[in-house]
Amino acid sequence: MAGGSYNVGHDAPRQYDGRVTGFVIMTCLVAAMGGLIFGYDIGISGGVTSMEPFLKKFFPSVIQKMNNDSGEQNEYCKFDSQLLTLFTSSLYLAALVACFFASVVTRTFGRKFSMFFGGIVFLIGAILNGSAGNIEMLIIGRLLLGVGVGFANQSVPVYLSEMAPAKIRGALNIGFQMAITIGILIANLVNYWTNSIKGGYGWRISLGLAAVPAILMTVGSVFLPETPNSLLERGHTEKAKQMLRKIRGIDHVDEEFQDLLDASEAAKQVEHPWRNITNPRYRPQLVISVLIPFFQQLTGINVIMFYAPVLFKTLGFGSDASLMSAVITGVVNVLATLVSVFCVDKFGRRILFLEGGVQMLICQIGTGIVLGMKFGVAGEGSLSKGWANFVLFLICAYVAAFAWSWGPLGWLVPSEISPLEVRSAGQAINVSVNMLFTFLIGQAFLSMLCHLKFGLFFFFAGFVFIMSLFIFFFLPETKGVAIEEMHVVWEKHWFWNKYMKMEDNHISGHGSSGASTSAKPV
């Protein structure tokens, strides 16, 4: 029986029949556009917070610090403002709350409805931000953007994992991360352009143009088909089978459909998926759904993606130069994500995670050493052109490593490992932990930069080392495993298999509630 909870009578994951159809490629590309809203916001917020007209209107205290010519201003502390960081991080706090509601909506009304709702709310937030006349209106707009991001990040990765054939699931799911990186690059280009607009209203264009990816996601979701898993989850059995035939490109899908049907029937017996995911059998999914997004944010990527222009400006780049440097890192981000698209289903998840971790570790230590040499603890100094270019190279190499490892895989792996009965809960946990630590890092970064100075990069490097050890010892390879056959991976793992056996013994000795009661014990 499928669903990741039961013994299906074989030792290896099944390989289902079917081919890669143009239909499934097109639907996954359209769905992946949901990543554009997340990426555009990540890129746009750092750019506008480095624009003087925007700071003068909403954050005049930051401008006073920037223009302090007394010689007493620490370079690390120029932008240290909790209100300024609240502008960036409030979105992720809203996304954290929204993802729990999105979990229920995604399960009850389907994946595409969740995408549609998220797009509409994000559109309203973009309009409010672009027309903001005071800080309250600005923050309310950001909160609405956060609701849209929460719904998109909950539904899109699950949609992609359910639609894609196992052999290319990694590449198609990474389409979400590719859309995020494209959104970041577009935002950086927009910021570079709007910063040069005379009249001081360029920031309004930057924030208002977030409406474009919101419209694309909203309209796209209207035309998307629903996944077979979601159709079964809501009782549309015949429609689900027809959809499975369409996306697999063959008529004979009985074996895969039966596994999906068994998983759906078992899932319907689970009245409390949030309670169910705490059962020992789901311990691997729970732990990974918490630790992967936790570690993803503690790579320090938000230091670069949120505040790249601010960071480069702090390091001595001029206003235009800092925005152009952010564009360069954005280009690297997109190109490196393509590497992951082509490699993830060929070489697997683990090797990309581990290589990316080593490369990020080297780059962060190198950046910390250079800043320590040139700025020291006092934060007084400057970077020559040669040293500035070297720092830019290290940051680009770091971004590249993240973009082909922890960036896309941080969304892919949690979305593909959970059985249907706890999939919405697992993805909600993944998104909520991601948004929580995105909020905390976003809110704390400028203060951390001010207090830890160059040591901030060593701080994140330490977490990169720890999370690489976690991947090495505790993450099994999921390449090529059908999403409803993932339980085989845990049953064979040196550490996680004891939880599977623990649950099996519990079922055999005492019976079990929920999905497990309908299944034969392993």
GROMACS .gro file of N, CA, C and O in nm, residues 190-253:
model
  256
  190VAL      N    1   1.529   4.607  -1.190
  190VAL     CA    2   1.431   4.715  -1.171
  190VAL      C    3   1.485   4.820  -1.076
  190VAL      O    4   1.475   4.940  -1.100
  191ASN      N    5   1.545   4.776  -0.965
  191ASN     CA    6   1.601   4.871  -0.868
  191ASN      C    7   1.712   4.955  -0.930
  191ASN      O    8   1.722   5.075  -0.902
  192TYR      N    9   1.797   4.892  -1.011
  192TYR     CA   10   1.905   4.967  -1.076
  192TYR      C   11   1.849   5.075  -1.168
  192TYR      O   12   1.904   5.186  -1.175
  193TRP      N   13   1.739   5.042  -1.235
  193TRP     CA   14   1.676   5.138  -1.326
  193TRP      C   15   1.604   5.248  -1.248
  193TRP      O   16   1.624   5.367  -1.274
  194THR      N   17   1.521   5.211  -1.150
  194THR     CA   18   1.439   5.310  -1.080
  194THR      C   19   1.523   5.402  -0.992
  194THR      O   20   1.483   5.515  -0.964
  195ASN      N   21   1.641   5.357  -0.949
  195ASN     CA   22   1.727   5.442  -0.867
  195ASN      C   23   1.776   5.565  -0.942
  195ASN      O   24   1.811   5.666  -0.882
  196SER      N   25   1.777   5.555  -1.076
  196SER     CA   26   1.826   5.667  -1.158
  196SER      C   27   1.715   5.761  -1.201
  196SER      O   28   1.741   5.862  -1.268
  197ILE      N   29   1.591   5.730  -1.166
  197ILE     CA   30   1.478   5.815  -1.206
  197ILE      C   31   1.478   5.944  -1.125
  197ILE      O   32   1.488   5.944  -1.003
  198LYS      N   33   1.470   6.055  -1.195
  198LYS     CA   34   1.465   6.185  -1.128
  198LYS      C   35   1.327   6.205  -1.064
  198LYS      O   36   1.226   6.157  -1.115
  199GLY      N   37   1.323   6.274  -0.954
  199GLY     CA   38   1.196   6.304  -0.889
  199GLY      C   39   1.174   6.225  -0.762
  199GLY      O   40   1.081   6.253  -0.686
  200GLY      N   41   1.257   6.123  -0.738
  200GLY     CA   42   1.252   6.051  -0.612
  200GLY      C   43   1.136   5.956  -0.594
  200GLY      O   44   1.106   5.916  -0.481
  201TYR      N   45   1.069   5.917  -0.705
  201TYR     CA   46   0.957   5.824  -0.691
  201TYR      C   47   0.990   5.686  -0.746
  201TYR      O   48   0.901   5.599  -0.757
  202GLY      N   49   1.115   5.659  -0.776
  202GLY     CA   50   1.154   5.530  -0.833
  202GLY      C   51   1.117   5.413  -0.743
  202GLY      O   52   1.079   5.306  -0.792
  203TRP      N   53   1.126   5.434  -0.611
  203TRP     CA   54   1.093   5.325  -0.519
  203TRP      C   55   0.948   5.281  -0.533
  203TRP      O   56   0.915   5.163  -0.511
  204ARG      N   57   0.858   5.376  -0.569
  204ARG     CA   58   0.717   5.340  -0.587
  204ARG      C   59   0.701   5.242  -0.704
  204ARG      O   60   0.621   5.147  -0.699
  205ILE      N   61   0.776   5.266  -0.811
  205ILE     CA   62   0.770   5.177  -0.927
  205ILE      C   63   0.823   5.039  -0.888
  205ILE      O   64   0.764   4.936  -0.923
  206SER      N   65   0.935   5.039  -0.815
  206SER     CA   66   0.993   4.911  -0.772
  206SER      C   67   0.893   4.828  -0.692
  206SER      O   68   0.873   4.709  -0.719
  207LEU      N   69   0.829   4.892  -0.593
  207LEU     CA   70   0.734   4.819  -0.509
  207LEU      C   71   0.606   4.785  -0.584
  207LEU      O   72   0.550   4.675  -0.570
  208GLY      N   73   0.557   4.878  -0.666
  208GLY     CA   74   0.432   4.856  -0.738
  208GLY      C   75   0.440   4.748  -0.844
  208GLY      O   76   0.341   4.678  -0.871
  209LEU      N   77   0.558   4.730  -0.904
  209LEU     CA   78   0.573   4.628  -1.009
  209LEU      C   79   0.562   4.486  -0.955
  209LEU      O   80   0.556   4.391  -1.034
  210ALA      N   81   0.557   4.470  -0.823
  210ALA     CA   82   0.530   4.338  -0.767
  210ALA      C   83   0.394   4.287  -0.812
  210ALA      O   84   0.366   4.166  -0.804
  211ALA      N   85   0.309   4.378  -0.860
  211ALA     CA   86   0.177   4.337  -0.910
  211ALA      C   87   0.188   4.248  -1.032
  211ALA      O   88   0.100   4.164  -1.056
  212VAL      N   89   0.295   4.264  -1.110
  212VAL     CA   90   0.309   4.186  -1.234
  212VAL      C   91   0.323   4.036  -1.205
  212VAL      O   92   0.245   3.955  -1.259
  213PRO      N   93   0.420   3.991  -1.122
  213PRO     CA   94   0.424   3.847  -1.094
  213PRO      C   95   0.299   3.797  -1.021
  213PRO      O   96   0.260   3.681  -1.037
  214ALA      N   97   0.234   3.885  -0.943
  214ALA     CA   98   0.110   3.845  -0.876
  214ALA      C   99   0.000   3.814  -0.978
  214ALA      O  100  -0.074   3.716  -0.965
  215ILE      N  101  -0.010   3.897  -1.081
  215ILE     CA  102  -0.109   3.874  -1.187
  215ILE      C  103  -0.077   3.746  -1.263
  215ILE      O  104  -0.166   3.666  -1.295
  216LEU      N  105   0.051   3.725  -1.293
  216LEU     CA  106   0.091   3.604  -1.365
  216LEU      C  107   0.053   3.478  -1.286
  216LEU      O  108   0.001   3.381  -1.343
  217MET      N  109   0.078   3.480  -1.157
  217MET     CA  110   0.046   3.364  -1.074
  217MET      C  111  -0.106   3.345  -1.064
  217MET      O  112  -0.156   3.232  -1.074
  218THR      N  113  -0.179   3.454  -1.047
  218THR     CA  114  -0.324   3.445  -1.031
  218THR      C  115  -0.390   3.392  -1.158
  218THR      O  116  -0.471   3.299  -1.154
  219VAL      N  117  -0.354   3.450  -1.272
  219VAL     CA  118  -0.412   3.407  -1.400
  219VAL      C  119  -0.369   3.265  -1.433
  219VAL      O  120  -0.448   3.182  -1.478
  220GLY      N  121  -0.241   3.236  -1.410
  220GLY     CA  122  -0.190   3.102  -1.439
  220GLY      C  123  -0.263   2.995  -1.360
  220GLY      O  124  -0.294   2.888  -1.413
  221SER      N  125  -0.292   3.023  -1.234
  221SER     CA  126  -0.358   2.923  -1.149
  221SER      C  127  -0.499   2.891  -1.198
  221SER      O  128  -0.549   2.780  -1.177
  222VAL      N  129  -0.564   2.986  -1.263
  222VAL     CA  130  -0.700   2.963  -1.315
  222VAL      C  131  -0.699   2.853  -1.420
  222VAL      O  132  -0.791   2.770  -1.427
  223PHE      N  133  -0.594   2.850  -1.502
  223PHE     CA  134  -0.589   2.755  -1.613
  223PHE      C  135  -0.518   2.625  -1.578
  223PHE      O  136  -0.515   2.533  -1.660
  224LEU      N  137  -0.458   2.616  -1.460
  224LEU     CA  138  -0.388   2.494  -1.422
  224LEU      C  139  -0.486   2.381  -1.392
  224LEU      O  140  -0.593   2.404  -1.335
  225PRO      N  141  -0.450   2.257  -1.428
  225PRO     CA  142  -0.530   2.142  -1.383
  225PRO      C  143  -0.495   2.110  -1.239
  225PRO      O  144  -0.388   2.148  -1.190
  226GLU      N  145  -0.584   2.041  -1.170
  226GLU     CA  146  -0.555   1.999  -1.034
  226GLU      C  147  -0.477   1.868  -1.037
  226GLU      O  148  -0.485   1.792  -1.133
  227THR      N  149  -0.397   1.842  -0.935
  227THR     CA  150  -0.317   1.720  -0.932
  227THR      C  151  -0.406   1.599  -0.902
  227THR      O  152  -0.508   1.611  -0.835
  228PRO      N  153  -0.367   1.480  -0.953
  228PRO     CA  154  -0.445   1.359  -0.921
  228PRO      C  155  -0.457   1.337  -0.770
  228PRO      O  156  -0.563   1.296  -0.721
  229ASN      N  157  -0.351   1.364  -0.696
  229ASN     CA  158  -0.354   1.346  -0.551
  229ASN      C  159  -0.460   1.433  -0.486
  229ASN      O  160  -0.534   1.388  -0.398
  230SER      N  161  -0.467   1.559  -0.529
  230SER     CA  162  -0.564   1.651  -0.471
  230SER      C  163  -0.707   1.612  -0.509
  230SER      O  164  -0.799   1.622  -0.428
  231LEU      N  165  -0.726   1.568  -0.634
  231LEU     CA  166  -0.858   1.525  -0.678
  231LEU      C  167  -0.906   1.405  -0.596
  231LEU      O  168  -1.021   1.398  -0.554
  232LEU      N  169  -0.816   1.310  -0.574
  232LEU     CA  170  -0.852   1.194  -0.491
  232LEU      C  171  -0.880   1.236  -0.347
  232LEU      O  172  -0.973   1.187  -0.282
  233GLU      N  173  -0.800   1.328  -0.299
  233GLU     CA  174  -0.815   1.376  -0.162
  233GLU      C  175  -0.953   1.435  -0.139
  233GLU      O  176  -1.008   1.429  -0.029
  234ARG      N  177  -1.012   1.492  -0.247
  234ARG     CA  178  -1.143   1.557  -0.237
  234ARG      C  179  -1.255   1.473  -0.299
  234ARG      O  180  -1.364   1.524  -0.325
  235GLY      N  181  -1.225   1.344  -0.328
  235GLY     CA  182  -1.330   1.251  -0.367
  235GLY      C  183  -1.361   1.241  -0.515
  235GLY      O  184  -1.457   1.175  -0.554
  236HIS      N  185  -1.280   1.300  -0.604
  236HIS     CA  186  -1.305   1.297  -0.748
  236HIS      C  187  -1.222   1.185  -0.812
  236HIS      O  188  -1.123   1.210  -0.883
  237THR      N  189  -1.264   1.062  -0.791
  237THR     CA  190  -1.183   0.946  -0.830
  237THR      C  191  -1.163   0.936  -0.980
  237THR      O  192  -1.050   0.917  -1.028
  238GLU      N  193  -1.271   0.946  -1.058
  238GLU     CA  194  -1.261   0.929  -1.203
  238GLU      C  195  -1.181   1.043  -1.266
  238GLU      O  196  -1.099   1.021  -1.356
  239LYS      N  197  -1.202   1.164  -1.220
  239LYS     CA  198  -1.126   1.278  -1.270
  239LYS      C  199  -0.977   1.260  -1.241
  239LYS      O  200  -0.891   1.296  -1.322
  240ALA      N  201  -0.948   1.204  -1.124
  240ALA     CA  202  -0.808   1.182  -1.086
  240ALA      C  203  -0.740   1.083  -1.180
  240ALA      O  204  -0.626   1.103  -1.222
  241LYS      N  205  -0.813   0.977  -1.215
  241LYS     CA  206  -0.755   0.877  -1.305
  241LYS      C  207  -0.735   0.934  -1.445
  241LYS      O  208  -0.632   0.909  -1.510
  242GLN      N  209  -0.831   1.013  -1.492
  242GLN     CA  210  -0.816   1.077  -1.623
  242GLN      C  211  -0.697   1.173  -1.623
  242GLN      O  212  -0.621   1.179  -1.721
  243MET      N  213  -0.680   1.246  -1.515
  243MET     CA  214  -0.567   1.340  -1.507
  243MET      C  215  -0.436   1.265  -1.504
  243MET      O  216  -0.337   1.307  -1.567
  244LEU      N  217  -0.429   1.153  -1.431
  244LEU     CA  218  -0.307   1.075  -1.425
  244LEU      C  219  -0.270   1.022  -1.565
  244LEU      O  220  -0.153   1.023  -1.603
  245ARG      N  221  -0.370   0.976  -1.640
  245ARG     CA  222  -0.344   0.931  -1.778
  245ARG      C  223  -0.288   1.046  -1.861
  245ARG      O  224  -0.196   1.026  -1.941
  246LYS      N  225  -0.344   1.163  -1.843
  246LYS     CA  226  -0.302   1.278  -1.924
  246LYS      C  227  -0.160   1.320  -1.894
  246LYS      O  228  -0.080   1.348  -1.984
  247ILE      N  229  -0.125   1.325  -1.766
  247ILE     CA  230   0.010   1.374  -1.732
  247ILE      C  231   0.117   1.268  -1.754
  247ILE      O  232   0.233   1.300  -1.772
  248ARG      N  233   0.078   1.138  -1.754
  248ARG     CA  234   0.176   1.032  -1.781
  248ARG      C  235   0.183   0.997  -1.929
  248ARG      O  236   0.276   0.929  -1.972
  249GLY      N  237   0.082   1.039  -2.007
  249GLY     CA  238   0.086   1.016  -2.151
  249GLY      C  239   0.055   0.874  -2.194
  249GLY      O  240   0.086   0.835  -2.307
  250ILE      N  241  -0.004   0.793  -2.106
  250ILE     CA  242  -0.040   0.655  -2.139
  250ILE      C  243  -0.177   0.624  -2.079
  250ILE      O  244  -0.225   0.694  -1.990
  251ASP      N  245  -0.242   0.517  -2.130
  251ASP     CA  246  -0.373   0.478  -2.079
  251ASP      C  247  -0.364   0.383  -1.961
  251ASP      O  248  -0.452   0.379  -1.876
  252HIS      N  249  -0.255   0.305  -1.956
  252HIS     CA  250  -0.244   0.203  -1.852
  252HIS      C  251  -0.167   0.259  -1.732
  252HIS      O  252  -0.045   0.252  -1.725
  253VAL      N  253  -0.242   0.316  -1.641
  253VAL     CA  254  -0.182   0.375  -1.521
  253VAL      C  255  -0.237   0.307  -1.395
  253VAL      O  256  -0.233   0.364  -1.286
   0.00000   0.00000   0.00000
